[in-house]
């Protein structure tokens, strides 16, 4: 099992849990998932905020791995070197620009009405 963690705090927390459970088959890697170059058979992501879910999907496809993912925080998605939005032709045709797409994506995370939308 290889666990990638993007911050030192999450890495320390993962190490504490691994030590407490006396797991011997887990390797920790301090890196963003985009930087991971190893292969794997099963990708698992929990609380993969924003575009992290898409990165996990891309890496799983690259490794031809099965995937179990629990995405969240769609309002935090951002374009990056490896992931751009919107991904579907349908949304690219409907929305006028990237700014509109990011406004719509934030609605997935927050209660919205005319008073707190913007």
CSV table of C-alpha atoms in Angstrom, one decimal:
chain,number,residue,atom,x,y,z
A,1,UNK,CA,0.0,0.0,0.0
A,2,UNK,CA,1.4,3.4,-1.0
A,3,UNK,CA,-0.3,6.5,0.5
A,4,UNK,CA,0.4,9.8,-1.0
A,5,UNK,CA,-0.1,12.8,1.3
A,6,UNK,CA,0.2,16.4,0.1
A,7,UNK,CA,1.1,18.1,3.4
A,8,UNK,CA,3.4,17.3,6.2
A,9,UNK,CA,0.5,17.4,8.7
A,10,UNK,CA,-1.5,14.8,6.8
A,11,UNK,CA,1.7,12.7,6.5
A,12,UNK,CA,2.3,12.8,10.2
A,13,UNK,CA,-1.3,11.9,10.9
A,14,UNK,CA,-1.2,9.0,8.5
A,15,UNK,CA,2.1,7.8,10.2
A,16,UNK,CA,0.5,7.9,13.6
A,17,UNK,CA,-2.4,5.8,12.4
A,18,UNK,CA,-0.2,3.3,10.7
A,19,UNK,CA,2.0,3.0,13.8
A,20,UNK,CA,-1.1,2.6,16.1
A,21,UNK,CA,-2.5,-0.1,13.9
A,22,UNK,CA,1.0,-1.7,13.5
A,23,UNK,CA,0.7,-1.9,9.7
A,24,UNK,CA,3.8,-3.2,8.0
A,25,UNK,CA,2.7,-3.0,4.4
A,26,UNK,CA,2.2,0.8,4.0
A,27,UNK,CA,4.6,3.2,2.5
A,28,UNK,CA,4.0,6.9,2.8
A,29,UNK,CA,4.9,9.4,0.1
A,30,UNK,CA,4.9,13.2,0.6
A,31,UNK,CA,3.8,14.4,-2.8
A,32,UNK,CA,0.8,15.5,-4.8
A,33,UNK,CA,-0.8,12.7,-6.6
A,34,UNK,CA,0.1,14.4,-9.9
A,35,UNK,CA,3.8,13.7,-9.0
A,36,UNK,CA,3.4,10.0,-8.2
A,37,UNK,CA,5.0,7.9,-10.9
A,38,UNK,CA,4.6,4.4,-9.5
A,39,UNK,CA,2.1,1.8,-10.7
A,40,UNK,CA,-0.8,0.4,-8.7
A,41,UNK,CA,-3.7,-1.9,-9.1
A,42,UNK,CA,-6.3,-0.1,-7.0
A,43,UNK,CA,-6.7,3.6,-6.6
A,44,UNK,CA,-8.5,4.8,-3.5
A,45,UNK,CA,-9.3,8.4,-2.6
A,46,UNK,CA,-11.2,9.8,0.3
A,47,UNK,CA,-12.0,13.5,0.5
A,48,UNK,CA,-10.2,14.2,-2.7
A,49,UNK,CA,-10.9,17.9,-2.8
A,50,UNK,CA,-11.7,19.7,-6.0
A,51,UNK,CA,-9.5,18.7,-8.9
A,52,UNK,CA,-7.7,16.1,-6.8
A,53,UNK,CA,-10.5,13.6,-7.8
A,54,UNK,CA,-9.7,14.1,-11.5
A,55,UNK,CA,-6.0,13.6,-10.8
A,56,UNK,CA,-6.7,10.3,-9.0
A,57,UNK,CA,-8.9,9.3,-12.0
A,58,UNK,CA,-6.1,10.2,-14.5
A,59,UNK,CA,-3.5,8.3,-12.4
A,60,UNK,CA,-5.7,5.2,-12.1
A,61,UNK,CA,-6.3,5.2,-15.9
A,62,UNK,CA,-2.6,5.6,-16.4
A,63,UNK,CA,-1.9,2.5,-14.2
A,64,UNK,CA,-4.9,0.6,-15.6
A,65,UNK,CA,-6.1,0.4,-11.9
A,66,UNK,CA,-9.5,-0.1,-10.5
A,67,UNK,CA,-10.8,3.0,-8.6
A,68,UNK,CA,-12.9,3.8,-5.6
A,69,UNK,CA,-13.2,7.5,-5.0
A,70,UNK,CA,-15.1,9.8,-2.6
A,71,UNK,CA,-14.9,13.2,-4.1
A,72,UNK,CA,-15.7,16.4,-2.4
A,73,UNK,CA,-15.3,20.2,-2.4
A,74,UNK,CA,-16.2,20.7,-6.0
A,75,UNK,CA,-16.1,24.4,-5.3
A,76,UNK,CA,-12.4,24.1,-5.0
A,77,UNK,CA,-11.6,22.9,-8.5
A,78,UNK,CA,-9.1,24.9,-10.4
A,79,UNK,CA,-7.4,24.5,-13.7
A,80,UNK,CA,-3.9,23.1,-13.5
A,81,UNK,CA,-1.2,22.0,-15.9
A,82,UNK,CA,-2.8,18.5,-16.0
A,83,UNK,CA,-6.5,19.2,-15.5
A,84,UNK,CA,-8.6,21.8,-17.2
A,85,UNK,CA,-12.3,22.6,-16.9
A,86,UNK,CA,-15.0,22.2,-18.0
A,87,UNK,CA,-14.2,18.7,-19.2
A,88,UNK,CA,-17.3,17.9,-21.1
A,89,UNK,CA,-18.2,19.3,-24.6
A,90,UNK,CA,-21.7,19.9,-23.4
A,91,UNK,CA,-20.6,22.3,-20.6
A,92,UNK,CA,-18.1,24.0,-22.8
A,93,UNK,CA,-20.9,24.7,-25.2
A,94,UNK,CA,-23.3,26.0,-22.6
A,95,UNK,CA,-21.1,28.2,-20.4
A,96,UNK,CA,-19.6,31.3,-21.8
A,97,UNK,CA,-16.2,31.1,-20.1
A,98,UNK,CA,-14.2,29.4,-17.4
A,99,UNK,CA,-15.4,31.9,-14.8
A,100,UNK,CA,-19.0,30.8,-15.3
A,101,UNK,CA,-18.0,27.2,-14.9
A,102,UNK,CA,-16.2,27.9,-11.6
A,103,UNK,CA,-19.3,29.8,-10.3
A,104,UNK,CA,-21.5,26.8,-11.1
A,105,UNK,CA,-19.0,24.3,-9.5
A,106,UNK,CA,-19.2,26.3,-6.3
A,107,UNK,CA,-22.9,25.7,-6.1
A,108,UNK,CA,-22.2,22.0,-5.6
A,109,UNK,CA,-20.6,22.8,-2.2
A,110,UNK,CA,-22.7,25.5,-0.8
A,111,UNK,CA,-26.3,26.4,-0.1
A,112,UNK,CA,-27.1,29.0,-2.7
A,113,UNK,CA,-29.7,31.6,-3.2
A,114,UNK,CA,-29.7,35.1,-4.6
A,115,UNK,CA,-28.4,36.5,-1.4
A,116,UNK,CA,-25.3,34.3,-0.9
A,117,UNK,CA,-24.4,33.1,-4.4
A,118,UNK,CA,-21.7,35.6,-5.1
